[in-house]
Amino acid sequence: MVIAALLIASSFVVIISRTKFLAVAALGMIGFMTTLVFMIYSAPDVAKTQLLVETLMVVFLVLLMRHVPKLSTVKQHSKGRRALHALVAGSIGIAVTMMLISITADPIDLSVSQFFNEQSVPGGHGRNIVNVILVDFRAFDTFGEVLVVALAGLCAVSLLKPGSMPSTKVKSLIMGTASHIVAASCWCSHFTY
C-alpha cells in the first residue's frame, strides 16, 4: 500500500514539477518503486534488470539536462490544449487498465510454461528456466537487448566527454569489448543453428 501511494505521489510530482531535476528524480522514484513491486511478487531477475535500467535512465537524463532548455523558458500551452492532453492521457490509461483487467480475469494458459519447464534441462541443459529461456530459446532477442545496452553505454561515454573531437582511431574500451562480444556471439550463433 505504501509503494502504491509513493508511485501515485511521484506521478503527481512529475506532472506538477517546475524544475527538470525534480521531474527526473520523481520519475526515477517511480522506477525504483516498480523495482520493489517486482521484488514483492518474487521476480528478482526482473527487479534487478529494472533497477539497472532505471539507474542508467536517471543518470542519462541528468546528463542530458545540460542540453535541454529550462522549463521556465518553454512556452506554456493554453489551458484548453492541456485539458485535451490530460483527457487523451487519461483515456489511454483507462483503456490500458481495462484491457489488463480483462486479460487477467481469464484463466492462465499453462501450456507455454509447461513446455519451458519440460524442455529446460533436455533442450537447454540448464535448471534455471529463466536463464535457459533468455540464453537458449530466445538468444537472438537477448542478443538484441545486449546490443541496445552496449549502444547506451557508447552514448554515455559521448555524454561524459562534451566538446571532444572524434578521433579517427577507436581507442575505447567499450567499443573494443563490444566488438569482441559481437564477433564471438556471431561466431557462436553460426554453429548453434
Coordinates of N, CA and C in Angstrom, one line a residue:
M1 N 0.8 -1.2 0.0 CA 0.0 0.0 0.0 C 0.9 1.3 0.0
V2 N 2.0 1.2 0.8 CA 2.9 2.3 0.8 C 3.5 2.6 -0.5
I3 N 3.9 1.4 -1.2 CA 4.6 1.6 -2.5 C 3.6 2.2 -3.5
A4 N 2.3 1.8 -3.5 CA 1.3 2.3 -4.4 C 1.1 3.8 -4.1
A5 N 1.1 4.2 -2.9 CA 1.0 5.6 -2.5 C 2.2 6.4 -3.0
L6 N 3.4 5.9 -2.9 CA 4.6 6.6 -3.4 C 4.6 6.6 -4.9
L7 N 4.1 5.6 -5.6 CA 4.0 5.6 -7.0 C 3.1 6.7 -7.5
I8 N 1.9 6.8 -6.9 CA 0.9 7.8 -7.2 C 1.5 9.2 -6.9
A9 N 2.1 9.4 -5.7 CA 2.6 10.7 -5.4 C 3.8 11.1 -6.3
S10 N 4.6 10.2 -6.7 CA 5.7 10.5 -7.6 C 5.1 10.9 -9.0
S11 N 4.1 10.2 -9.4 CA 3.5 10.6 -10.7 C 3.0 12.0 -10.7
F12 N 2.3 12.4 -9.6 CA 1.8 13.8 -9.5 C 3.0 14.8 -9.4
V13 N 4.1 14.4 -8.8 CA 5.2 15.3 -8.7 C 5.8 15.5 -10.1
V14 N 5.9 14.4 -10.9 CA 6.3 14.6 -12.3 C 5.4 15.6 -13.1
I15 N 4.2 15.4 -12.9 CA 3.2 16.3 -13.6 C 3.3 17.7 -13.2
I16 N 3.4 18.0 -11.9 CA 3.3 19.4 -11.5 C 4.7 20.1 -11.3
S17 N 5.8 19.3 -11.5 CA 7.1 19.8 -11.3 C 7.4 21.0 -12.2
R18 N 8.1 22.0 -11.6 CA 8.5 23.2 -12.3 C 10.0 23.2 -12.6
T19 N 10.7 22.2 -12.1 CA 12.2 22.0 -12.4 C 12.4 20.7 -13.0
K20 N 13.4 20.6 -13.9 CA 13.8 19.4 -14.6 C 14.3 18.3 -13.6
F21 N 15.2 18.8 -12.7 CA 15.8 17.9 -11.8 C 14.8 17.2 -10.9
L22 N 13.8 17.9 -10.4 CA 12.7 17.3 -9.6 C 11.9 16.3 -10.4
A23 N 11.6 16.7 -11.7 CA 10.8 15.8 -12.5 C 11.6 14.5 -12.8
V24 N 12.9 14.6 -13.0 CA 13.7 13.4 -13.2 C 13.8 12.5 -12.0
A25 N 14.0 13.2 -10.8 CA 14.1 12.5 -9.6 C 12.8 11.7 -9.3
A26 N 11.6 12.4 -9.5 CA 10.4 11.7 -9.3 C 10.1 10.6 -10.3
L27 N 10.6 10.8 -11.5 CA 10.5 9.7 -12.5 C 11.3 8.5 -12.1
G28 N 12.5 8.8 -11.5 CA 13.4 7.7 -11.0 C 12.7 7.0 -9.8
M29 N 12.0 7.8 -9.0 CA 11.3 7.2 -7.9 C 10.3 6.2 -8.3
I30 N 9.6 6.5 -9.4 CA 8.6 5.6 -10.0 C 9.2 4.3 -10.4
G31 N 10.4 4.4 -11.1 CA 11.1 3.2 -11.5 C 11.6 2.4 -10.3
F32 N 12.1 3.0 -9.3 CA 12.6 2.3 -8.2 C 11.5 1.6 -7.4
M33 N 10.3 2.3 -7.3 CA 9.2 1.7 -6.6 C 8.7 0.5 -7.5
T34 N 8.7 0.6 -8.8 CA 8.4 -0.5 -9.6 C 9.3 -1.7 -9.4
T35 N 10.6 -1.4 -9.1 CA 11.5 -2.5 -8.8 C 11.1 -3.2 -7.5
L36 N 10.6 -2.5 -6.5 CA 10.1 -3.1 -5.3 C 8.9 -3.9 -5.5
V37 N 8.0 -3.5 -6.4 CA 6.8 -4.3 -6.8 C 7.3 -5.6 -7.4
F38 N 8.3 -5.6 -8.2 CA 8.8 -6.9 -8.8 C 9.4 -7.8 -7.7
M39 N 10.1 -7.2 -6.8 CA 10.6 -8.0 -5.6 C 9.5 -8.6 -4.8
I40 N 8.5 -7.8 -4.5 CA 7.4 -8.3 -3.7 C 6.7 -9.6 -4.4
Y41 N 6.6 -9.5 -5.7 CA 6.0 -10.6 -6.5 C 7.0 -11.6 -6.9
S42 N 8.1 -11.8 -6.2 CA 9.1 -12.8 -6.4 C 9.6 -12.9 -7.8
A43 N 10.0 -11.8 -8.4 CA 10.7 -11.7 -9.7 C 12.0 -11.0 -9.6
P44 N 13.0 -11.6 -8.9 CA 14.2 -10.9 -8.6 C 15.0 -10.6 -9.9
D45 N 14.9 -11.5 -10.9 CA 15.6 -11.2 -12.2 C 15.1 -10.0 -12.9
V46 N 13.8 -9.8 -12.9 CA 13.1 -8.7 -13.5 C 13.4 -7.4 -12.7
A47 N 13.4 -7.6 -11.3 CA 13.7 -6.5 -10.4 C 15.1 -6.0 -10.6
K48 N 16.1 -6.9 -10.8 CA 17.5 -6.5 -11.0 C 17.6 -5.7 -12.3
T49 N 17.0 -6.2 -13.3 CA 17.0 -5.6 -14.6 C 16.4 -4.2 -14.5
Q50 N 15.3 -4.1 -13.9 CA 14.6 -2.8 -13.8 C 15.4 -1.8 -13.0
L51 N 16.1 -2.3 -11.9 CA 16.9 -1.4 -11.1 C 18.1 -0.9 -11.9
L52 N 18.8 -1.8 -12.7 CA 19.9 -1.3 -13.5 C 19.4 -0.3 -14.6
V53 N 18.3 -0.7 -15.3 CA 17.9 0.2 -16.3 C 17.4 1.6 -15.8
E54 N 16.7 1.5 -14.6 CA 16.2 2.8 -14.0 C 17.4 3.6 -13.6
T55 N 18.4 3.0 -13.0 CA 19.6 3.8 -12.6 C 20.3 4.5 -13.8
L56 N 20.5 3.7 -14.8 CA 21.1 4.3 -16.1 C 20.2 5.4 -16.6
M57 N 18.9 5.2 -16.6 CA 18.0 6.2 -17.2 C 18.1 7.5 -16.4
V58 N 18.1 7.4 -15.1 CA 18.2 8.6 -14.3 C 19.5 9.3 -14.6
V59 N 20.6 8.6 -14.6 CA 21.9 9.2 -14.9 C 21.9 9.8 -16.3
F60 N 21.4 9.1 -17.3 CA 21.4 9.7 -18.7 C 20.5 10.9 -18.7
L61 N 19.4 10.9 -18.1 CA 18.5 12.1 -18.1 C 19.2 13.3 -17.4
V62 N 19.9 13.0 -16.3 CA 20.6 14.1 -15.6 C 21.7 14.7 -16.5
L63 N 22.4 13.8 -17.2 CA 23.4 14.3 -18.1 C 22.9 15.0 -19.3
L64 N 21.7 14.6 -19.8 CA 21.1 15.3 -20.9 C 20.4 16.6 -20.5
M65 N 20.2 16.8 -19.2 CA 19.5 18.0 -18.8 C 20.4 19.3 -19.1
R66 N 21.7 19.1 -19.2 CA 22.5 20.3 -19.6 C 22.2 20.8 -21.0
H67 N 21.6 20.0 -21.8 CA 21.4 20.4 -23.2 C 19.9 20.8 -23.5
V68 N 19.1 20.7 -22.5 CA 17.7 21.0 -22.7 C 17.4 22.3 -22.0
P69 N 16.6 23.2 -22.7 CA 16.3 24.5 -22.0 C 15.5 24.3 -20.7
K70 N 15.6 25.3 -19.9 CA 14.9 25.3 -18.6 C 13.4 25.3 -18.9
L71 N 12.7 24.6 -17.9 CA 11.3 24.5 -18.1 C 10.6 25.9 -18.1
S72 N 11.2 26.8 -17.4 CA 10.5 28.1 -17.3 C 10.6 28.9 -18.6
T73 N 11.6 28.5 -19.5 CA 11.7 29.2 -20.8 C 10.9 28.5 -21.9
V74 N 10.3 27.4 -21.6 CA 9.4 26.7 -22.6 C 8.1 27.3 -22.6
K75 N 7.5 27.6 -23.7 CA 6.2 28.2 -23.8 C 5.1 27.3 -23.3
Q76 N 4.3 27.8 -22.4 CA 3.2 27.0 -21.9 C 2.1 26.9 -22.9
H77 N 1.5 25.7 -22.9 CA 0.3 25.5 -23.8 C -0.9 26.2 -23.1
S78 N -1.9 26.4 -23.9 CA -3.2 27.0 -23.4 C -3.9 26.0 -22.5
K79 N -4.8 26.5 -21.6 CA -5.5 25.6 -20.7 C -6.3 24.6 -21.5
G80 N -6.9 25.0 -22.6 CA -7.7 24.1 -23.4 C -6.8 22.9 -24.0
R81 N -5.6 23.3 -24.5 CA -4.8 22.2 -25.0 C -4.3 21.3 -23.9
R82 N -3.9 21.8 -22.7 CA -3.5 21.0 -21.6 C -4.7 20.1 -21.2
A83 N -5.9 20.6 -21.2 CA -7.0 19.8 -20.8 C -7.2 18.6 -21.9
L84 N -7.0 19.0 -23.1 CA -7.1 17.9 -24.2 C -6.0 16.9 -24.0
H85 N -4.8 17.3 -23.7 CA -3.7 16.3 -23.4 C -4.1 15.5 -22.2
A86 N -4.6 16.1 -21.1 CA -5.0 15.3 -20.0 C -6.1 14.3 -20.3
L87 N -7.0 14.7 -21.1 CA -8.1 13.8 -21.5 C -7.6 12.6 -22.3
V88 N -6.7 12.9 -23.3 CA -6.2 11.8 -24.1 C -5.3 10.9 -23.2
A89 N -4.5 11.4 -22.3 CA -3.7 10.6 -21.5 C -4.5 9.8 -20.5
G90 N -5.6 10.4 -20.0 CA -6.5 9.7 -19.1 C -7.2 8.6 -19.8
S91 N -7.7 8.9 -21.0 CA -8.4 7.8 -21.8 C -7.5 6.6 -22.1
I92 N -6.3 6.9 -22.5 CA -5.4 5.8 -22.8 C -5.1 5.0 -21.5
G93 N -4.9 5.7 -20.4 CA -4.6 5.0 -19.1 C -5.8 4.1 -18.7
I94 N -7.0 4.7 -18.9 CA -8.2 3.9 -18.5 C -8.4 2.7 -19.5
A95 N -8.1 2.9 -20.8 CA -8.2 1.8 -21.8 C -7.2 0.7 -21.5
V96 N -6.0 1.1 -21.2 CA -5.0 0.0 -20.8 C -5.3 -0.7 -19.6
T97 N -5.8 0.1 -18.6 CA -6.2 -0.6 -17.3 C -7.4 -1.6 -17.5
M98 N -8.4 -1.2 -18.3 CA -9.5 -2.1 -18.6 C -9.0 -3.3 -19.4
M99 N -8.1 -3.1 -20.3 CA -7.6 -4.2 -21.1 C -6.9 -5.2 -20.2
L100 N -6.0 -4.7 -19.3 CA -5.3 -5.5 -18.4 C -6.2 -6.3 -17.4
I101 N -7.3 -5.6 -16.9 CA -8.2 -6.3 -16.1 C -8.9 -7.4 -16.8
S102 N -9.3 -7.1 -18.1 CA -10.0 -8.2 -18.8 C -9.1 -9.4 -19.1
I103 N -7.8 -9.1 -19.4 CA -6.8 -10.1 -19.7 C -6.6 -11.0 -18.4
T104 N -6.4 -10.4 -17.3 CA -6.1 -11.1 -16.1 C -7.3 -11.8 -15.5
A105 N -8.5 -11.5 -16.0 CA -9.7 -12.1 -15.5 C -9.8 -13.6 -16.1
D106 N -9.3 -13.8 -17.3 CA -9.3 -15.1 -17.9 C -8.3 -16.0 -17.2
P107 N -8.6 -17.4 -17.2 CA -7.6 -18.3 -16.6 C -6.3 -18.3 -17.4
I108 N -5.2 -18.5 -16.8 CA -3.9 -18.5 -17.4 C -3.7 -19.8 -18.2
D109 N -3.2 -19.7 -19.4 CA -2.9 -20.9 -20.2 C -1.5 -21.4 -19.8
L110 N -1.4 -22.5 -19.2 CA -0.1 -23.0 -18.7 C 0.7 -23.8 -19.7
S111 N 0.2 -23.9 -20.9 CA 0.9 -24.8 -21.9 C 2.3 -24.3 -22.2
V112 N 2.5 -23.0 -22.3 CA 3.8 -22.4 -22.6 C 4.8 -22.6 -21.5
S113 N 4.3 -22.3 -20.2 CA 5.2 -22.5 -19.1 C 5.5 -24.0 -18.9
Q114 N 4.6 -24.9 -19.2 CA 4.9 -26.3 -19.0 C 5.9 -26.8 -20.1
F115 N 5.8 -26.2 -21.3 CA 6.8 -26.5 -22.3 C 8.2 -26.2 -21.9
F116 N 8.4 -24.9 -21.4 CA 9.7 -24.5 -21.0 C 10.2 -25.2 -19.7
N117 N 9.2 -25.6 -18.9 CA 9.6 -26.4 -17.7 C 10.1 -27.8 -18.1
E118 N 9.4 -28.4 -19.1 CA 9.8 -29.7 -19.5 C 11.1 -29.7 -20.4
Q119 N 11.3 -28.6 -21.1 CA 12.4 -28.6 -22.1 C 13.6 -27.9 -21.6
S120 N 13.6 -27.3 -20.4 CA 14.8 -26.5 -19.9 C 16.0 -27.4 -19.7
V121 N 15.9 -28.6 -19.2 CA 17.0 -29.5 -19.0 C 17.4 -30.2 -20.3
P122 N 16.5 -30.9 -21.0 CA 16.9 -31.6 -22.2 C 17.3 -30.7 -23.4
G123 N 16.5 -29.6 -23.5 CA 16.7 -28.7 -24.7 C 17.8 -27.6 -24.4
G124 N 17.9 -27.1 -23.2 CA 18.8 -26.0 -22.9 C 19.9 -26.4 -21.9
H125 N 19.9 -27.6 -21.4 CA 20.9 -28.1 -20.5 C 21.1 -27.2 -19.3
G126 N 20.0 -26.7 -18.7 CA 20.0 -25.9 -17.5 C 18.8 -26.0 -16.7
R127 N 19.0 -25.8 -15.4 CA 17.9 -25.9 -14.5 C 17.2 -24.6 -14.2
N128 N 17.9 -23.5 -14.4 CA 17.3 -22.2 -14.2 C 16.5 -21.8 -15.4
I129 N 15.2 -22.0 -15.3 CA 14.3 -21.8 -16.5 C 14.4 -20.4 -17.1
V130 N 14.5 -19.4 -16.3 CA 14.6 -18.0 -16.8 C 15.9 -17.9 -17.7
N131 N 17.0 -18.4 -17.2 CA 18.2 -18.3 -17.9 C 18.2 -19.1 -19.2
V132 N 17.6 -20.3 -19.1 CA 17.5 -21.1 -20.3 C 16.7 -20.4 -21.4
I133 N 15.6 -19.8 -21.0 CA 14.7 -19.1 -22.0 C 15.5 -17.9 -22.6
L134 N 16.2 -17.2 -21.8 CA 17.0 -16.0 -22.3 C 18.1 -16.4 -23.1
V135 N 18.9 -17.4 -22.8 CA 20.1 -17.8 -23.5 C 19.9 -18.7 -24.6
D136 N 19.0 -19.7 -24.4 CA 18.8 -20.8 -25.4 C 17.6 -20.6 -26.3
F137 N 16.5 -20.4 -25.8 CA 15.2 -20.3 -26.6 C 15.0 -18.9 -27.2
R138 N 15.5 -17.9 -26.6 CA 15.3 -16.5 -27.1 C 16.7 -15.8 -27.3
A139 N 17.7 -16.5 -27.8 CA 19.0 -16.0 -27.8 C 19.1 -14.7 -28.7
F140 N 18.5 -14.7 -29.8 CA 18.6 -13.5 -30.7 C 17.9 -12.3 -30.1
D141 N 16.9 -12.5 -29.4 CA 16.2 -11.4 -28.7 C 17.1 -10.9 -27.6
T142 N 17.8 -11.8 -26.8 CA 18.7 -11.3 -25.8 C 19.9 -10.7 -26.4
F143 N 20.4 -11.2 -27.5 CA 21.5 -10.6 -28.3 C 21.1 -9.1 -28.7
G144 N 19.9 -8.9 -29.1 CA 19.5 -7.6 -29.5 C 19.5 -6.6 -28.3
E145 N 19.0 -7.2 -27.2 CA 19.0 -6.4 -25.9 C 20.4 -6.0 -25.5
V146 N 21.3 -6.9 -25.6 CA 22.7 -6.6 -25.3 C 23.3 -5.5 -26.2
L147 N 22.9 -5.6 -27.4 CA 23.4 -4.5 -28.4 C 22.8 -3.2 -28.0
V148 N 21.6 -3.2 -27.5 CA 21.0 -1.9 -27.1 C 21.7 -1.4 -25.9
V149 N 22.0 -2.2 -24.9 CA 22.7 -1.8 -23.7 C 24.1 -1.3 -24.1
A150 N 24.8 -2.0 -25.0 CA 26.1 -1.5 -25.5 C 26.0 -0.2 -26.1
L151 N 25.0 0.0 -27.0 CA 24.8 1.3 -27.6 C 24.5 2.4 -26.6
A152 N 23.8 2.1 -25.6 CA 23.5 3.1 -24.5 C 24.8 3.4 -23.8
G153 N 25.7 2.4 -23.6 CA 27.0 2.7 -22.9 C 27.8 3.6 -23.8
L154 N 27.8 3.4 -25.1 CA 28.6 4.3 -26.0 C 28.0 5.7 -26.0
C155 N 26.7 5.8 -25.9 CA 26.1 7.2 -25.8 C 26.5 7.8 -24.5
A156 N 26.6 7.0 -23.4 CA 27.0 7.6 -22.1 C 28.4 8.1 -22.2
V157 N 29.3 7.4 -22.9 CA 30.7 7.8 -23.0 C 30.7 9.2 -23.8
S158 N 29.9 9.3 -24.8 CA 29.9 10.5 -25.6 C 29.4 11.7 -24.8
L159 N 28.4 11.4 -23.8 CA 27.9 12.5 -23.0 C 28.9 12.9 -21.9
L160 N 29.8 12.0 -21.5 CA 30.7 12.4 -20.5 C 31.9 13.2 -21.0
K161 N 32.1 13.2 -22.3 CA 33.2 14.0 -22.9 C 32.6 15.0 -23.9
P162 N 31.9 16.0 -23.4 CA 31.3 17.0 -24.3 C 32.4 17.9 -25.0
G163 N 32.2 18.1 -26.2 CA 33.1 19.0 -27.0 C 34.4 18.4 -27.5
S164 N 34.6 17.1 -27.2 CA 35.8 16.5 -27.7 C 35.6 16.1 -29.1
M165 N 36.7 16.3 -29.9 CA 36.7 16.0 -31.3 C 36.7 14.4 -31.5
P166 N 36.0 13.9 -32.4 CA 36.1 12.5 -32.7 C 37.4 12.1 -33.3
S167 N 38.0 11.1 -32.8 CA 39.3 10.7 -33.4 C 39.1 9.7 -34.5
T168 N 40.1 9.5 -35.4 CA 39.9 8.6 -36.5 C 40.2 7.2 -36.0
K169 N 40.9 7.0 -35.0 CA 41.2 5.6 -34.4 C 40.4 5.4 -33.2
V170 N 39.7 4.3 -33.1 CA 38.9 4.0 -31.9 C 39.8 3.4 -30.8
K171 N 39.8 4.2 -29.7 CA 40.6 3.7 -28.5 C 39.7 3.5 -27.3
S172 N 38.5 3.1 -27.5 CA 37.5 3.0 -26.5 C 37.5 1.5 -26.0
L173 N 37.6 1.4 -24.6 CA 37.5 0.1 -24.0 C 36.1 -0.5 -24.3
I174 N 35.1 0.3 -24.3 CA 33.7 -0.2 -24.5 C 33.6 -0.6 -25.9
M175 N 34.1 0.1 -26.9 CA 34.0 -0.3 -28.3 C 34.8 -1.6 -28.5
G176 N 35.9 -1.7 -28.0 CA 36.7 -2.9 -28.1 C 36.0 -4.1 -27.5
T177 N 35.5 -4.0 -26.3 CA 34.8 -5.0 -25.7 C 33.5 -5.4 -26.4
A178 N 32.8 -4.4 -26.9 CA 31.5 -4.6 -27.6 C 31.8 -5.4 -28.9
S179 N 32.9 -5.0 -29.6 CA 33.2 -5.6 -30.9 C 33.6 -7.1 -30.7
H180 N 34.3 -7.4 -29.6 CA 34.7 -8.7 -29.3 C 33.4 -9.6 -28.9
I181 N 32.5 -9.0 -28.2 CA 31.3 -9.7 -27.8 C 30.5 -10.0 -29.0
V182 N 30.3 -9.0 -29.9 CA 29.5 -9.1 -31.1 C 30.2 -10.2 -32.0
A183 N 31.5 -10.1 -32.2 CA 32.1 -11.1 -33.0 C 32.0 -12.5 -32.5
A184 N 32.2 -12.7 -31.2 CA 32.1 -14.0 -30.5 C 30.6 -14.5 -30.6
S185 N 29.7 -13.6 -30.4 CA 28.3 -14.0 -30.5 C 27.9 -14.5 -31.9
C186 N 28.3 -13.7 -32.9 CA 28.1 -14.1 -34.3 C 28.7 -15.5 -34.6
W187 N 29.9 -15.7 -34.1 CA 30.6 -16.9 -34.4 C 29.9 -18.1 -33.7
C188 N 29.5 -17.9 -32.4 CA 28.8 -19.0 -31.7 C 27.4 -19.2 -32.3
S189 N 26.7 -18.2 -32.7 CA 25.4 -18.4 -33.2 C 25.4 -19.1 -34.6
H190 N 26.6 -18.9 -35.3 CA 26.7 -19.6 -36.6 C 26.7 -21.1 -36.4
F191 N 27.3 -21.6 -35.3 CA 27.4 -23.0 -35.0 C 26.2 -23.6 -34.2
T192 N 25.4 -22.7 -33.7 CA 24.3 -23.1 -32.9 C 23.1 -23.6 -33.7
Y193 N 22.9 -22.9 -34.9 CA 21.7 -23.2 -35.7 C 22.1 -23.9 -36.9

